[in-house]
CSV table of C-alpha atoms in Angstrom, one decimal:
chain,number,residue,atom,x,y,z
U,1,MET,CA,-102.9,23.8,-180.6
U,2,SER,CA,-100.4,21.8,-178.8
U,3,GLN,CA,-98.9,25.0,-177.3
U,4,THR,CA,-102.3,26.3,-176.3
U,5,GLN,CA,-103.3,23.1,-174.7
U,6,THR,CA,-100.0,23.0,-172.9
U,7,SER,CA,-100.4,26.6,-171.7
U,8,ARG,CA,-104.0,25.8,-170.5
U,9,GLN,CA,-102.8,22.7,-168.6
U,10,MET,CA,-99.9,24.3,-166.8
U,11,PRO,CA,-101.9,26.5,-164.4
U,12,GLN,CA,-104.1,23.5,-163.5
U,13,GLU,CA,-101.1,21.4,-162.7
U,14,GLN,CA,-99.6,24.2,-160.7
U,15,TYR,CA,-102.9,24.7,-158.8
U,16,ALA,CA,-103.2,20.9,-158.3
U,17,HIS,CA,-99.6,20.8,-156.9
U,18,ARG,CA,-100.3,23.8,-154.6
U,19,SER,CA,-103.5,22.3,-153.3
U,20,THR,CA,-101.7,19.0,-152.6
U,21,MET,CA,-99.0,20.9,-150.7
U,22,GLN,CA,-101.6,22.8,-148.7
U,23,THR,CA,-103.5,19.6,-147.8
U,24,SER,CA,-100.3,17.9,-146.8
U,25,GLU,CA,-98.9,20.9,-144.8
U,26,GLY,CA,-102.2,21.9,-143.3
U,27,PRO,CA,-102.4,19.2,-140.5
U,28,GLN,CA,-98.7,19.6,-139.8
U,29,VAL,CA,-99.2,23.4,-139.1
U,30,TYR,CA,-102.1,22.5,-136.8
U,31,LYS,CA,-100.1,20.0,-134.8
U,32,VAL,CA,-97.2,22.4,-134.4
U,33,GLY,CA,-99.7,25.1,-133.1
U,34,ILE,CA,-101.1,22.7,-130.4
U,35,TYR,CA,-97.6,21.7,-129.3
U,36,GLY,CA,-96.4,25.3,-129.1
U,37,TRP,CA,-99.5,26.3,-127.0
U,38,ARG,CA,-98.8,23.6,-124.5
U,39,LYS,CA,-95.2,24.5,-124.3
U,40,ARG,CA,-96.0,28.2,-123.7
U,41,CYS,CA,-98.5,27.2,-120.9
U,42,LEU,CA,-95.9,25.1,-119.3
U,43,TYR,CA,-93.3,27.9,-119.4
U,44,PHE,CA,-95.9,30.2,-117.9
U,45,PHE,CA,-96.8,28.0,-115.0
U,46,VAL,CA,-93.1,27.3,-114.2
U,47,LEU,CA,-92.5,31.1,-114.3
U,48,LEU,CA,-95.5,31.7,-112.0
U,49,LEU,CA,-94.2,29.1,-109.6
U,50,MET,CA,-90.8,30.6,-109.5
U,51,ILE,CA,-92.3,34.0,-108.8
U,52,LEU,CA,-94.4,32.6,-105.9
U,53,ILE,CA,-91.3,31.0,-104.4
U,54,LEU,CA,-89.3,34.2,-104.7
U,55,VAL,CA,-92.1,36.2,-103.2
U,56,ASN,CA,-92.4,33.8,-100.2
U,57,LEU,CA,-88.7,33.8,-99.7
U,58,ALA,CA,-88.6,37.6,-99.8
U,59,MET,CA,-91.5,37.8,-97.3
U,60,THR,CA,-89.7,35.3,-95.0
U,61,ILE,CA,-86.5,37.3,-95.1
U,62,TRP,CA,-88.4,40.5,-94.4
U,63,ILE,CA,-90.3,39.0,-91.4
U,64,LEU,CA,-87.0,37.7,-90.0
U,65,LYS,CA,-85.4,41.0,-90.5
U,66,VAL,CA,-88.3,42.8,-88.8
U,67,MET,CA,-88.0,40.4,-85.8
U,68,ASN,CA,-84.3,41.1,-85.7
U,69,PHE,CA,-83.3,37.5,-86.4
U,70,THR,CA,-80.0,36.4,-87.9
U,71,ILE,CA,-78.4,33.0,-87.9
U,72,GLY,CA,-76.6,32.4,-84.7
U,73,ASN,CA,-78.5,35.0,-82.7
U,74,PRO,CA,-81.7,34.6,-80.6
U,75,LEU,CA,-85.2,35.2,-82.0
U,76,TYR,CA,-87.1,38.1,-80.4
U,77,PHE,CA,-90.9,38.8,-80.6
U,78,GLN,CA,-91.6,42.4,-79.9
U,79,SER,CA,-95.0,44.0,-79.5
U,80,ALA,CA,-96.4,47.2,-78.0
U,81,ARG,CA,-99.3,45.3,-76.4
U,82,ASN,CA,-99.1,41.5,-76.3
U,83,VAL,CA,-98.0,38.5,-78.2
U,84,THR,CA,-100.5,35.7,-78.7
U,85,VAL,CA,-99.7,32.2,-80.0
U,86,ASN,CA,-102.8,30.0,-80.8
U,87,ILE,CA,-102.8,26.3,-81.8
U,88,LEU,CA,-105.9,25.4,-83.9
U,89,ASN,CA,-107.5,22.2,-85.0
U,90,ASP,CA,-108.8,21.4,-88.4
U,91,LYS,CA,-112.0,23.2,-87.6
U,92,THR,CA,-110.1,26.4,-86.6
U,93,LYS,CA,-111.0,25.9,-82.9
U,94,VAL,CA,-108.4,27.1,-80.4
U,95,LEU,CA,-106.9,24.2,-78.6
U,96,THR,CA,-104.1,25.9,-76.7
U,97,ARG,CA,-103.2,29.6,-76.3
U,98,LEU,CA,-100.2,31.4,-74.9
U,99,VAL,CA,-100.6,35.2,-74.2
U,100,THR,CA,-97.8,37.4,-73.0
U,101,GLY,CA,-99.0,40.8,-72.0
U,102,PRO,CA,-97.7,43.8,-70.1
U,103,GLN,CA,-99.3,42.5,-66.8
U,104,ALA,CA,-99.0,38.7,-67.0
U,105,VAL,CA,-98.2,35.6,-69.0
U,106,GLU,CA,-101.2,33.4,-69.5
U,107,ALA,CA,-101.3,29.8,-70.8
U,108,HIS,CA,-104.7,28.3,-71.7
U,109,SER,CA,-104.8,24.5,-72.3
U,110,GLN,CA,-106.2,21.3,-70.8
U,111,LYS,CA,-102.8,20.5,-69.2
U,112,PHE,CA,-99.6,22.5,-68.6
U,113,GLU,CA,-96.3,20.6,-68.3
U,114,VAL,CA,-92.7,21.6,-67.8
U,115,LYS,CA,-90.1,18.9,-68.6
U,116,THR,CA,-86.3,18.7,-68.8
U,117,LEU,CA,-84.4,18.0,-72.0
U,118,SER,CA,-84.4,14.3,-71.1
U,119,GLY,CA,-88.2,14.3,-70.8
U,120,LYS,CA,-88.4,14.1,-67.0
U,121,LEU,CA,-91.5,15.8,-65.6
U,122,LEU,CA,-90.8,18.8,-63.4
U,123,PHE,CA,-94.2,20.4,-63.1
U,124,SER,CA,-97.7,19.7,-64.4
U,125,ALA,CA,-101.1,21.2,-63.7
U,126,ASP,CA,-104.7,20.4,-64.8
U,127,ASP,CA,-108.2,20.7,-63.5
U,128,ASN,CA,-107.7,17.8,-61.0
U,129,GLU,CA,-104.2,18.3,-59.5
U,130,VAL,CA,-100.9,20.0,-59.6
U,131,VAL,CA,-97.8,17.8,-59.6
U,132,VAL,CA,-94.3,18.8,-58.7
U,133,GLY,CA,-92.0,16.1,-60.1
U,134,ALA,CA,-88.7,17.6,-58.9
U,135,GLU,CA,-86.8,15.8,-56.1
U,136,ARG,CA,-87.0,18.9,-53.9
U,137,LEU,CA,-89.4,21.9,-53.7
U,138,ARG,CA,-87.9,25.0,-52.2
U,139,VAL,CA,-89.9,28.0,-51.1
U,140,LEU,CA,-87.6,31.1,-50.7
U,141,GLY,CA,-90.2,33.6,-49.6
U,142,ALA,CA,-89.8,35.3,-46.3
U,143,GLU,CA,-93.4,34.5,-45.3
U,144,GLY,CA,-93.1,30.8,-46.4
U,145,THR,CA,-96.0,29.0,-48.1
U,146,VAL,CA,-99.7,29.5,-47.3
U,147,PHE,CA,-102.0,26.5,-47.7
U,148,PRO,CA,-105.7,27.6,-47.3
U,149,LYS,CA,-106.9,24.0,-47.0
U,150,SER,CA,-105.0,20.7,-46.5
U,151,ILE,CA,-101.7,19.4,-47.7
U,152,GLU,CA,-100.5,15.8,-48.0
U,153,THR,CA,-96.8,15.0,-48.1
U,154,PRO,CA,-94.6,12.1,-46.9
U,155,ASN,CA,-91.7,14.4,-45.8
U,156,VAL,CA,-91.3,18.0,-44.6
U,157,ARG,CA,-87.7,18.9,-44.2
U,158,ALA,CA,-85.7,22.1,-43.9
U,159,ASP,CA,-82.4,22.7,-45.7
U,160,PRO,CA,-79.2,21.6,-43.9
U,161,PHE,CA,-78.3,24.0,-41.0
U,162,LYS,CA,-81.7,25.8,-41.5
U,163,GLU,CA,-84.7,25.8,-39.2
U,164,LEU,CA,-88.1,24.2,-40.0
U,165,ARG,CA,-91.0,26.2,-38.8
U,166,LEU,CA,-94.7,25.2,-39.0
U,167,GLU,CA,-96.9,28.0,-38.0
U,168,SER,CA,-100.6,28.9,-38.0
U,169,PRO,CA,-100.8,32.6,-36.9
U,170,THR,CA,-104.6,32.8,-36.4
U,171,ARG,CA,-105.9,29.2,-36.4
U,172,ALA,CA,-104.9,25.8,-35.3
U,173,LEU,CA,-102.2,23.5,-36.7
U,174,VAL,CA,-103.3,19.9,-36.9
U,175,MET,CA,-101.1,16.9,-37.8
U,176,GLU,CA,-102.9,13.6,-38.3
U,177,ALA,CA,-101.6,10.2,-39.2
U,178,PRO,CA,-103.3,6.8,-38.7
U,179,LYS,CA,-100.0,5.0,-38.0
U,180,GLY,CA,-98.3,7.6,-35.9
U,181,ILE,CA,-96.4,10.9,-36.1
U,182,GLU,CA,-92.6,11.0,-35.4
U,183,ILE,CA,-90.8,14.2,-34.6
U,184,ASN,CA,-87.0,13.8,-34.4
U,185,ALA,CA,-84.2,16.3,-33.9
U,186,GLU,CA,-81.0,14.3,-34.3
U,187,ALA,CA,-78.5,17.1,-33.7
U,188,GLY,CA,-80.5,19.7,-31.8
U,189,SER,CA,-83.4,20.4,-29.5
U,190,LEU,CA,-87.1,20.2,-29.8
U,191,LYS,CA,-89.2,23.0,-28.5
U,192,ALA,CA,-93.0,23.3,-28.1
U,193,THR,CA,-94.3,26.7,-26.9
U,194,CYS,CA,-97.9,27.8,-26.5
U,195,ARG,CA,-99.8,30.6,-24.8
U,196,THR,CA,-102.5,28.7,-22.9
U,197,GLU,CA,-102.3,24.9,-22.6
U,198,LEU,CA,-100.1,22.2,-24.0
U,199,ARG,CA,-101.7,18.8,-23.9
U,200,LEU,CA,-100.1,15.3,-24.3
U,201,GLU,CA,-103.0,12.9,-24.6
U,202,SER,CA,-103.0,9.2,-25.3
U,203,LYS,CA,-106.4,7.5,-25.6
U,204,ASP,CA,-105.4,3.9,-25.5
U,205,GLY,CA,-101.7,3.9,-24.8
U,206,GLU,CA,-99.2,5.6,-22.5
U,207,ILE,CA,-97.0,8.7,-22.6
U,208,THR,CA,-93.3,8.0,-22.0
U,209,LEU,CA,-90.7,10.5,-21.0
U,210,ASN,CA,-87.4,8.7,-21.6
U,211,SER,CA,-84.5,10.8,-20.5
U,212,ALA,CA,-81.7,10.8,-17.9
U,213,LYS,CA,-82.9,14.2,-16.7
U,214,ILE,CA,-86.5,15.5,-16.6
U,215,LYS,CA,-86.9,19.1,-15.4
U,216,LEU,CA,-90.1,20.8,-14.3
U,217,PRO,CA,-88.7,24.2,-13.2
U,218,ASN,CA,-91.9,26.2,-12.7
U,219,LEU,CA,-94.0,23.8,-10.6
U,220,PRO,CA,-95.9,25.4,-7.8
U,221,GLN,CA,-94.6,24.7,-4.2
U,222,GLY,CA,-96.6,24.0,-1.1
U,223,SER,CA,-96.0,25.6,2.2
U,224,SER,CA,-92.9,24.6,4.2
U,225,SER,CA,-93.2,22.0,6.9
U,226,SER,CA,-91.2,24.1,9.4
U,227,ALA,CA,-90.3,27.7,9.3
U,228,GLY,CA,-86.6,27.2,10.2
U,229,SER,CA,-85.9,24.3,7.8
U,230,ARG,CA,-83.4,24.9,5.0
U,231,GLN,CA,-83.9,21.6,3.4
U,232,LYS,CA,-83.8,21.7,-0.5
U,233,ILE,CA,-85.3,18.4,-1.1
U,234,TYR,CA,-88.9,18.3,-2.4
U,235,GLU,CA,-91.5,15.7,-3.0
U,236,LEU,CA,-93.4,15.6,-6.2
U,237,CYS,CA,-97.1,15.4,-5.6
U,238,VAL,CA,-100.1,14.9,-7.8
U,239,CYS,CA,-103.5,16.4,-7.3
U,240,PRO,CA,-106.7,14.5,-8.0
U,241,ASN,CA,-107.2,16.7,-11.1
U,242,GLY,CA,-103.7,15.7,-12.4
U,243,ARG,CA,-101.9,18.9,-11.4
U,244,LEU,CA,-98.3,18.5,-10.2
U,245,PHE,CA,-96.8,20.5,-7.4
U,246,LEU,CA,-93.8,20.3,-5.1
U,247,SER,CA,-93.9,19.8,-1.3
U,248,GLN,CA,-90.9,20.1,0.9
U,249,ALA,CA,-89.9,16.6,1.9
U,250,GLY,CA,-90.0,15.4,5.5
U,251,THR,CA,-89.7,12.2,7.4
U,252,SER,CA,-93.0,11.2,5.9
U,253,SER,CA,-95.0,12.4,2.9
U,254,THR,CA,-96.0,16.0,3.1
U,255,CYS,CA,-98.4,16.0,0.1
U,256,GLN,CA,-101.5,15.8,2.3
U,257,ILE,CA,-100.4,19.0,4.2
U,258,ASN,CA,-100.2,21.1,1.0
U,259,THR,CA,-103.5,20.0,-0.7
U,260,SER,CA,-104.5,23.7,-0.9
U,261,VAL,CA,-102.4,23.9,-4.0
U,262,CYS,CA,-104.8,21.7,-5.8
U,263,LEU,CA,-107.7,24.1,-5.4
């Protein structure tokens, strides 16, 4: 009886021991499974991130290779038609645009500026005005510069040892200034030529010809006072209409004799 009871009790004790081991190991196996799942997910995301970085790096290298770019060499953009660079805002609206095509280079923006490396403004353009910030503006074209309307400038000057020419081929050339206009040729001559009339007019002041020599070589001459006179001295006469003429000088004024020149 003792052996039978002992044999009957042994399986129960073994089963009890196994159930206890299962209940004690069951939660441990569950915790290990959760930890392993998280670890595998972390490895997966790290691997995915590395793949994305490598793909982006490979794409960048391929793009630079296509554009023939290497370190230390210039960067070239090549296109069979045109190259367009757009600057967008947060609403994908184009703010500025640069288009280089086979016919022209176009820049679309509210303001266009050209500056030096130090930040000095050289050129700017917008809807209101065009500003040239350089100390000197040189026009090298053979026909010069055409201004269809007006121009305002404090100084118009030619290069050293070069001529300055202001010309209006088909219309008038007008220079106006409220405080005066000064034309000065320090080392040369000043020449004014016209086809019909050249007028020097002063409304409220006077006209002064200040020179040691004043020549009027083409003034008309009146008739001589005597046929046999060889005298080369003339009298400067003024007509009532302001016309000047020369009359051969005599013992007295001869202007009245030659009044026919004033007609």
